[in-house]
Short mmCIF file of N, CA and C and ligand atoms in Angstrom, two decimals:
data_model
loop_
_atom_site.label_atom_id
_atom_site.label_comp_id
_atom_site.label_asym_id
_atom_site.label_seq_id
_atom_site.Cartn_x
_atom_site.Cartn_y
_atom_site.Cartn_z
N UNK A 3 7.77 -6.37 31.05
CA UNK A 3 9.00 -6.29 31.82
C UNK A 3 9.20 -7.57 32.62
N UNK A 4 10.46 -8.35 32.65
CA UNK A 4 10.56 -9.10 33.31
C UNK A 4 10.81 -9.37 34.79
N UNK A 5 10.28 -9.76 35.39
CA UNK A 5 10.32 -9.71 36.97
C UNK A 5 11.70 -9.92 37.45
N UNK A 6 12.16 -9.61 38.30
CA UNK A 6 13.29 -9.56 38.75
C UNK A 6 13.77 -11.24 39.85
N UNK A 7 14.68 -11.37 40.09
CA UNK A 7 14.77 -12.47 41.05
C UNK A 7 13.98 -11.93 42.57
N UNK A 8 14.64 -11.32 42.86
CA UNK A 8 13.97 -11.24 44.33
C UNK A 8 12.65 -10.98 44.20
N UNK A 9 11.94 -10.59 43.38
CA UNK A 9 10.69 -10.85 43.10
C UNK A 9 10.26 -11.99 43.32
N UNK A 10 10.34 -12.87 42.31
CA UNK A 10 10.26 -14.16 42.00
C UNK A 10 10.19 -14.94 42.97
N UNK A 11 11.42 -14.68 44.12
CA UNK A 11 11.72 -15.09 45.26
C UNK A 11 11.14 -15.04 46.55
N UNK A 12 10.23 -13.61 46.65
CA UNK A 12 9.39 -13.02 47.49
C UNK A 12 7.84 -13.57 47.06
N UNK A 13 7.82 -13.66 45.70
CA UNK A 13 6.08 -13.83 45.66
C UNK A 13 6.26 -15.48 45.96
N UNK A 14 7.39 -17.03 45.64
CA UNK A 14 6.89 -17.77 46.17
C UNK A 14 7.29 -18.10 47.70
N UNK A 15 8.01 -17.01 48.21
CA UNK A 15 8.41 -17.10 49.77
C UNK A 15 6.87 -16.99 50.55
N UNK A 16 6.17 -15.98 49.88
CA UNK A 16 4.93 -15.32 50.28
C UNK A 16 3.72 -16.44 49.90
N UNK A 17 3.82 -17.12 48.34
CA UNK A 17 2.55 -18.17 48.66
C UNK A 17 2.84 -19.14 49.58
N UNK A 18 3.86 -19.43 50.03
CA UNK A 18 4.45 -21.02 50.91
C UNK A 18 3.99 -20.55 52.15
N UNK A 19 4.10 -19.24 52.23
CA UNK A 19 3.76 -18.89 53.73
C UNK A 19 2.03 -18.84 53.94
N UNK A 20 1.76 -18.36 53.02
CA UNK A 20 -0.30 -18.29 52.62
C UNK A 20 -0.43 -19.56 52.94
N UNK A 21 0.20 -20.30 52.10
CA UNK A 21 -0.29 -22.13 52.38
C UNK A 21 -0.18 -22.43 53.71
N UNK A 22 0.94 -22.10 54.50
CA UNK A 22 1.07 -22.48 56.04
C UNK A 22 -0.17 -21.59 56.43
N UNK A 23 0.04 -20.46 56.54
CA UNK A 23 -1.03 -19.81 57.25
C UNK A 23 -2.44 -20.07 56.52
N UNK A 24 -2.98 -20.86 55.84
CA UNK A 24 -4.49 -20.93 55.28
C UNK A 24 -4.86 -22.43 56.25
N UNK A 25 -3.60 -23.37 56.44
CA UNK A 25 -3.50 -24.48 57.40
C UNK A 25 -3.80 -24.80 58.64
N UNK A 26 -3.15 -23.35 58.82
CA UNK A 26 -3.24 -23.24 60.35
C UNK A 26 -4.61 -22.42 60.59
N UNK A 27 -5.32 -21.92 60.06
CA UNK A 27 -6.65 -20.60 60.69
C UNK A 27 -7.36 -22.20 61.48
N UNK A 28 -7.66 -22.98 61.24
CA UNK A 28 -8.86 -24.02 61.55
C UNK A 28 -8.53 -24.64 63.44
N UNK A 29 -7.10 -23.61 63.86
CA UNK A 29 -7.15 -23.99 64.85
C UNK A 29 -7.31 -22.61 65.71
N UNK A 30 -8.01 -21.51 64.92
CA UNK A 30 -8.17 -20.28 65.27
C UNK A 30 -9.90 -20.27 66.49
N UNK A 31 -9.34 -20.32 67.62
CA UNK A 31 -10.49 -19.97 68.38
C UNK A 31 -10.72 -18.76 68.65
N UNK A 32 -12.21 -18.54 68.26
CA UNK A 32 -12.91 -17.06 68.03
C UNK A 32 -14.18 -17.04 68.48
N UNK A 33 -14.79 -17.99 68.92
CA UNK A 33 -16.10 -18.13 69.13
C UNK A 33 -16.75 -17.02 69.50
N UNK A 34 -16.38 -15.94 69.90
CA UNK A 34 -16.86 -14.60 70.00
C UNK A 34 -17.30 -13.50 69.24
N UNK A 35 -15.76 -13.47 68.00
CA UNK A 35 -16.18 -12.57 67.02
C UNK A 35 -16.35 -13.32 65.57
N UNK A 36 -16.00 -14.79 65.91
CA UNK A 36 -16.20 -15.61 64.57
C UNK A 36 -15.26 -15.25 63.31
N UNK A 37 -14.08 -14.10 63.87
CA UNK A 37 -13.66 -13.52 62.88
C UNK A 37 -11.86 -14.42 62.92
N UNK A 38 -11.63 -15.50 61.96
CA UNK A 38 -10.30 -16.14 62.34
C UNK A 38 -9.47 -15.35 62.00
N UNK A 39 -7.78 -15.39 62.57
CA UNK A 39 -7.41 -15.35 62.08
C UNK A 39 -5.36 -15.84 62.26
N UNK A 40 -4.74 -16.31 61.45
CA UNK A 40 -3.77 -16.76 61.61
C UNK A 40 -2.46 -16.21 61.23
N UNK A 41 -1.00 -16.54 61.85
CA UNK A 41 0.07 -15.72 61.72
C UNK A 41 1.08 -17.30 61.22
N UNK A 42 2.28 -16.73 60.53
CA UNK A 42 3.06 -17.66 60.22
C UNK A 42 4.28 -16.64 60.44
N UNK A 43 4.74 -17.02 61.37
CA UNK A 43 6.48 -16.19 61.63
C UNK A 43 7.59 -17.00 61.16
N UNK A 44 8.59 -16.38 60.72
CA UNK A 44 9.67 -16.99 60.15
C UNK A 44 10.80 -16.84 60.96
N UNK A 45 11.95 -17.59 61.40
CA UNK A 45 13.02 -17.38 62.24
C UNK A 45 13.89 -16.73 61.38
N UNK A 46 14.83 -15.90 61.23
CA UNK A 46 16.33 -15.77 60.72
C UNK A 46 16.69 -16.38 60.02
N UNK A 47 17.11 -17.95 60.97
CA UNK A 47 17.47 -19.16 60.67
C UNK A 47 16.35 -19.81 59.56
N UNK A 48 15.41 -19.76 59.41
CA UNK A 48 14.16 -20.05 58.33
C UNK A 48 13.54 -21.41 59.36
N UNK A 49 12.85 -21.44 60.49
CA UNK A 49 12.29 -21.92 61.13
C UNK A 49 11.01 -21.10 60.93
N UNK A 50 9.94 -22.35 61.09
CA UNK A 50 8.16 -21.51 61.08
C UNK A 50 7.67 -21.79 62.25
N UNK A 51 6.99 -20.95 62.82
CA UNK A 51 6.14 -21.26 63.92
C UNK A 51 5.26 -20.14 63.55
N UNK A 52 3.70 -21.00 63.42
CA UNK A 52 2.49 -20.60 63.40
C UNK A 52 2.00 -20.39 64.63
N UNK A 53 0.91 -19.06 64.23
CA UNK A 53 -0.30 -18.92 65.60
C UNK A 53 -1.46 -18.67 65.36
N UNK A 54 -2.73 -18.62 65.87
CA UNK A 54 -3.55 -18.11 65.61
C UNK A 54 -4.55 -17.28 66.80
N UNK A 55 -5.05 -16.25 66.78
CA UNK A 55 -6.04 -16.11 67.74
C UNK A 55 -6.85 -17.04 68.55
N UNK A 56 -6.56 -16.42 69.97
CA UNK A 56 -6.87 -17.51 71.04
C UNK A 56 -7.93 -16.49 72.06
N UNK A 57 -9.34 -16.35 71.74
CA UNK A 57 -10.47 -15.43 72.11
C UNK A 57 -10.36 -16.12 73.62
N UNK A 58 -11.40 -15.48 74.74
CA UNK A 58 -11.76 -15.43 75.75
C UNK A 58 -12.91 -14.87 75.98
N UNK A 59 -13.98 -15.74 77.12
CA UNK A 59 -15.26 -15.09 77.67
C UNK A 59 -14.76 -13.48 78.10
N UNK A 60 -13.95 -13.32 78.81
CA UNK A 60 -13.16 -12.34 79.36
C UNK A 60 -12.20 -11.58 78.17
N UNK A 61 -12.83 -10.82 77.71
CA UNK A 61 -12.74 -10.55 75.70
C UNK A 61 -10.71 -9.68 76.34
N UNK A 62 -11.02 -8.83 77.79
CA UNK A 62 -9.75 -8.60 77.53
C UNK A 62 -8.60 -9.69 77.23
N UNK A 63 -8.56 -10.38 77.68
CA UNK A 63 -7.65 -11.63 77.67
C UNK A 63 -7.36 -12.27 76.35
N UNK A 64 -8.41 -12.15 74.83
CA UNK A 64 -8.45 -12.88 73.82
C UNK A 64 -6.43 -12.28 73.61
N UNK A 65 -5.53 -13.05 73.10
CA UNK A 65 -4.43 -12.99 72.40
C UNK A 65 -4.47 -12.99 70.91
N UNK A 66 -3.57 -12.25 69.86
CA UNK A 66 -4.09 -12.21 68.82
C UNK A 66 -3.05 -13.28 68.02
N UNK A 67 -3.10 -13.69 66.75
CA UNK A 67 -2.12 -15.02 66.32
C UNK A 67 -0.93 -14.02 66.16
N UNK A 68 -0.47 -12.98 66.32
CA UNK A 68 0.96 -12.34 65.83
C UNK A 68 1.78 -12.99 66.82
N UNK A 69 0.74 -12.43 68.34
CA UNK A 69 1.40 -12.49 69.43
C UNK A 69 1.76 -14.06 70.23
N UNK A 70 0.95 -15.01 69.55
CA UNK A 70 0.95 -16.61 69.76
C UNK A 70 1.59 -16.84 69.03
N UNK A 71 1.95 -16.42 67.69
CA UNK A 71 2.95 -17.03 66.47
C UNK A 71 4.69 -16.73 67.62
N UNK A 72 4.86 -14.87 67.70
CA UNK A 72 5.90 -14.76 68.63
C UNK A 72 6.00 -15.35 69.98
N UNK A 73 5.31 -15.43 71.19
CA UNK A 73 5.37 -16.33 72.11
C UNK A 73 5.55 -17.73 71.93
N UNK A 74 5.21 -18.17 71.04
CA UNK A 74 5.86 -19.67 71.12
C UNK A 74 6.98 -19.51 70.47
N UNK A 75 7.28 -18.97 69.84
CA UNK A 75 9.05 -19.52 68.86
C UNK A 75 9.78 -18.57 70.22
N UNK A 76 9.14 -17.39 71.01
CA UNK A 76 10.43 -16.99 71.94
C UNK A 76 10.94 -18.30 72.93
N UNK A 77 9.46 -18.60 73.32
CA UNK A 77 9.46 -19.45 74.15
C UNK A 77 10.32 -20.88 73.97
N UNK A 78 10.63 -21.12 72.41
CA UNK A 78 11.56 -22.36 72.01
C UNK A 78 13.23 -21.75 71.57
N UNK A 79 13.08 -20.46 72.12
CA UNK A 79 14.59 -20.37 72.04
C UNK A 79 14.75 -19.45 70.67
N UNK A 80 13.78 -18.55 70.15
CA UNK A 80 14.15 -18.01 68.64
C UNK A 80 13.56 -16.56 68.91
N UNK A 81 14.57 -15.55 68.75
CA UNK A 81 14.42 -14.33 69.38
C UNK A 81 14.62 -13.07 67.98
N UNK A 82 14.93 -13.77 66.51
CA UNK A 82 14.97 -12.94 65.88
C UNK A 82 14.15 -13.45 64.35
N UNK A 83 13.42 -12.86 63.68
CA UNK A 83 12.71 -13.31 62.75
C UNK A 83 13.02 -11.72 61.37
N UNK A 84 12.80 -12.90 60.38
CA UNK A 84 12.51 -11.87 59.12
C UNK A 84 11.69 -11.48 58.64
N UNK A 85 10.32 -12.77 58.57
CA UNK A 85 9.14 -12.29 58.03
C UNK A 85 7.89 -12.95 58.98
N UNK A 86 6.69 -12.16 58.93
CA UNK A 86 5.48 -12.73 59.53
C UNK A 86 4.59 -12.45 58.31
N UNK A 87 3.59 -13.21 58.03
CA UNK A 87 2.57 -13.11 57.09
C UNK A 87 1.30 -13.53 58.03
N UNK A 88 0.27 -12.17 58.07
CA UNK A 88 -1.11 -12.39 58.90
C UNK A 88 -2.31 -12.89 57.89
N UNK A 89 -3.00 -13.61 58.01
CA UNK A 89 -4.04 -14.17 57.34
C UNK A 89 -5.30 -13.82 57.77
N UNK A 90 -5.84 -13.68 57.31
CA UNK A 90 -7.86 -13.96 57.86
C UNK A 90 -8.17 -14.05 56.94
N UNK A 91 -9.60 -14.81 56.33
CA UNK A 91 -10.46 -14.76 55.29
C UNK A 91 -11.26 -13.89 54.86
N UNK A 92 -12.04 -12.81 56.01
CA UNK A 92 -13.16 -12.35 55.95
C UNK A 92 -12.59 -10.66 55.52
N UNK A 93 -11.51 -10.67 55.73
CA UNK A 93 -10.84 -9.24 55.60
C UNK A 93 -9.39 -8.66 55.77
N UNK A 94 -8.56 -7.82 55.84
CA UNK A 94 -6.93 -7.94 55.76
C UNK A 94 -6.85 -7.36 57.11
N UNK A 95 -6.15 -8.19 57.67
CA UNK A 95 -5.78 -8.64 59.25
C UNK A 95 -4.64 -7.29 59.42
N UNK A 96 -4.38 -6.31 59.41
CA UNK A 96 -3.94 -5.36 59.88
C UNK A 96 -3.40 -5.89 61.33
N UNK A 97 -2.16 -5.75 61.35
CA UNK A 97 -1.90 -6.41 62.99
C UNK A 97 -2.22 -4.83 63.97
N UNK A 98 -2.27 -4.99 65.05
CA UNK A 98 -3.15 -4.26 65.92
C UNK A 98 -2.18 -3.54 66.22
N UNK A 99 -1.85 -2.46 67.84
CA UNK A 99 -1.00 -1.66 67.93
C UNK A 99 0.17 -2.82 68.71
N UNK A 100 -0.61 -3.81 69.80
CA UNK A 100 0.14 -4.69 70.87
C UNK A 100 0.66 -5.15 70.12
N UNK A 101 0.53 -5.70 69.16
CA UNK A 101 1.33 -6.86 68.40
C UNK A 101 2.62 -6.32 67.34
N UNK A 102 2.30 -5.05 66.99
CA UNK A 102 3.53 -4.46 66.26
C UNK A 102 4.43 -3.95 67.11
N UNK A 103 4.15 -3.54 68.60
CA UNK A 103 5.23 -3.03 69.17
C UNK A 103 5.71 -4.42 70.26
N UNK A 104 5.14 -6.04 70.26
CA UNK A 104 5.85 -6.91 70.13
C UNK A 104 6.85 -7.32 69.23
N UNK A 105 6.38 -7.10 68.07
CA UNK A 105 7.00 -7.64 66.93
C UNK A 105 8.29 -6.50 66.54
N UNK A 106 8.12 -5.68 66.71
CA UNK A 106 9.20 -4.59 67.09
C UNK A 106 10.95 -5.00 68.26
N UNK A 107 9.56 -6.26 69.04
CA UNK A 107 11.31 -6.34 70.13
C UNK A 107 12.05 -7.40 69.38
N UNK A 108 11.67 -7.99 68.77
CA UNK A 108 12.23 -9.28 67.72
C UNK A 108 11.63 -9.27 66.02
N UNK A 109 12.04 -7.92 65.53
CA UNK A 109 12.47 -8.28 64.43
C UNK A 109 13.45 -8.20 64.18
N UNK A 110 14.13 -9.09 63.15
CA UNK A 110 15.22 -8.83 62.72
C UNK A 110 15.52 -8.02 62.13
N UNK A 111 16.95 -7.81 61.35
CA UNK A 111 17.43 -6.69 60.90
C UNK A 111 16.90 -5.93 59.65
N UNK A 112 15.88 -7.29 58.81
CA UNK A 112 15.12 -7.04 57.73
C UNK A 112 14.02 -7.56 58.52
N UNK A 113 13.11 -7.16 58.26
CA UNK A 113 11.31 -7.80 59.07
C UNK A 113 10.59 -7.21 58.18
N UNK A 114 9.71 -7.99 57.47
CA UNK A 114 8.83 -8.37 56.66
C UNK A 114 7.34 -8.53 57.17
N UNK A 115 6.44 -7.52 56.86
CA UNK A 115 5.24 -7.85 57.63
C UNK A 115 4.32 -7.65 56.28
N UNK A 116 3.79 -9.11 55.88
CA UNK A 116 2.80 -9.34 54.97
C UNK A 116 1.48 -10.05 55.53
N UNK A 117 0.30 -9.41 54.92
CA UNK A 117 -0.94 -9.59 55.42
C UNK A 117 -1.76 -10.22 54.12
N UNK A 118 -2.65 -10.39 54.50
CA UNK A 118 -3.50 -11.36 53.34
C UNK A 118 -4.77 -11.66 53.46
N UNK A 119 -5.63 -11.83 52.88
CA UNK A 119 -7.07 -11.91 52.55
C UNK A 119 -7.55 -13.01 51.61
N UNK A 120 -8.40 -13.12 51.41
CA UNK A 120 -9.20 -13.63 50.33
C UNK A 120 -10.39 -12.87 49.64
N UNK A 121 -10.13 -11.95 48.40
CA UNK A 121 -11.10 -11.34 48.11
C UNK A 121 -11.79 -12.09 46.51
N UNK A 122 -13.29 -12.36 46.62
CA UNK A 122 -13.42 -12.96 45.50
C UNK A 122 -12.77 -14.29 45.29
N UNK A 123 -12.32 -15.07 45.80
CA UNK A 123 -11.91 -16.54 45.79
C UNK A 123 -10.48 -16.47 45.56
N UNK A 124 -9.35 -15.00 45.50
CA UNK A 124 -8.37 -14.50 45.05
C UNK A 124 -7.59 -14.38 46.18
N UNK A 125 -6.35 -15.01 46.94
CA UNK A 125 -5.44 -14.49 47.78
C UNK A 125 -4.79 -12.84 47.23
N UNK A 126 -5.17 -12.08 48.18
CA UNK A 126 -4.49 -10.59 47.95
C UNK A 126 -3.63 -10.15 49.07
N UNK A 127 -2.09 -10.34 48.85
CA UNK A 127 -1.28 -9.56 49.60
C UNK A 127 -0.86 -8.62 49.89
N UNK A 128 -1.05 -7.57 50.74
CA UNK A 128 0.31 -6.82 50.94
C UNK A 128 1.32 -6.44 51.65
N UNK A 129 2.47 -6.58 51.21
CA UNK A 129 3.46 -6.32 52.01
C UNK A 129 4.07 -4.57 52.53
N UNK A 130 4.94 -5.20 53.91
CA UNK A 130 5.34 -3.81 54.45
C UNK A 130 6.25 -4.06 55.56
N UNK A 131 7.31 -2.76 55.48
CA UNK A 131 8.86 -3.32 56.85
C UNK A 131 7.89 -2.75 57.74
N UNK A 132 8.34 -2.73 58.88
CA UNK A 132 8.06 -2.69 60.34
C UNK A 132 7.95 -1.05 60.50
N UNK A 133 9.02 -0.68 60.15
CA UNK A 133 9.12 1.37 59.92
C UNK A 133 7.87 1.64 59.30
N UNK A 134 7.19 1.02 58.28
CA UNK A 134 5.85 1.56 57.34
C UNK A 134 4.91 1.39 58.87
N UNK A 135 4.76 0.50 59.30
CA UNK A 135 3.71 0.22 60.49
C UNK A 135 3.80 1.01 61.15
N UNK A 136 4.96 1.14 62.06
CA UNK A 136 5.49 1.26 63.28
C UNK A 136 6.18 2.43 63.52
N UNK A 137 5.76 3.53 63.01
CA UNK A 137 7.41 4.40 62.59
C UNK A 137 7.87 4.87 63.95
N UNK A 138 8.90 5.46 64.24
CA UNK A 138 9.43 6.23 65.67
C UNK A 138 8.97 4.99 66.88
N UNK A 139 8.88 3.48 66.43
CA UNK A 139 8.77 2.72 67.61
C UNK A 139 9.45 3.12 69.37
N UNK A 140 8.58 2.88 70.17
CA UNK A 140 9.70 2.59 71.17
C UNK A 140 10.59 1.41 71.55
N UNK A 141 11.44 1.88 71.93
CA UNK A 141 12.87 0.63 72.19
C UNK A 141 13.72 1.05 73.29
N UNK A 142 14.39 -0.14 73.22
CA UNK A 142 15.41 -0.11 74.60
C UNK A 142 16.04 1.29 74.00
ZN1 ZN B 224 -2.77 -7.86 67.76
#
């Protein structure tokens, strides 16, 4: 069967974003749990701003890359996004509860939450909207 366009369109929207996010883990500070891992958010507009986990001696305080990927693009003026793709190597980065009901106040009208791994030397994705995560979110 032949793949469809938006297929086509989604799996290389999704490696371009792996490539950003495999770029960015090396600025992932973890020294705690050693476990990296990195976010690549997309604007509306198709602007990227990467993040990655930013640990602390004071473990409450570590920030996770969803929430550094969204704090910096709010912080430059970009309040609505379509897709985030989470990375780690060691295992599939499941974003946590804080970070989906961030990512909840700025997604856009379509929001795209793809996660990723490396199993066996193999990038393995999967994707999911914000409702699969998040269902009955709270909101304004
Ligand atoms: Zn989190």
């Amino acid at each position: 069967m032949e793949p469809s366009n938006y297929y086509i369109i989604m799996k290389t929207k999704i490696e371009q974003l792996l490539k950003t996010a495999e770029l960015a883990i090396s600025e992932s500070y973890c020294p705690y749990s050693n476990f990296p891992v990195s976010a690549v958010l997309v604007s509306e507009a198709g602007k990227i701003f990467t993040g990655v986990n930013i640990e602390n001696s004071s473990f409450g305080l570590t920030n996770c890359a969803e929430r550094t990927a969204v704090f910096k693009a709010v912080s430059e003026g970009y309040t609505k996004f379509s897709d985030i793709l989470i990375f780690a190597p060691k295992a599939m980065p499941y974003p946590c509860g804080a970070c989906r009901q961030v990512l909840s106040e700025f997604a856009g009208e379509q929001f795209n939450i793809h996660v990723a791994t490396i199993k066996d030397n193999v990038p393995v994705v999967e994707s999911y909207t914000l409702a699969e995560l998040l269902p009955k979110a709270f909101s304004k």
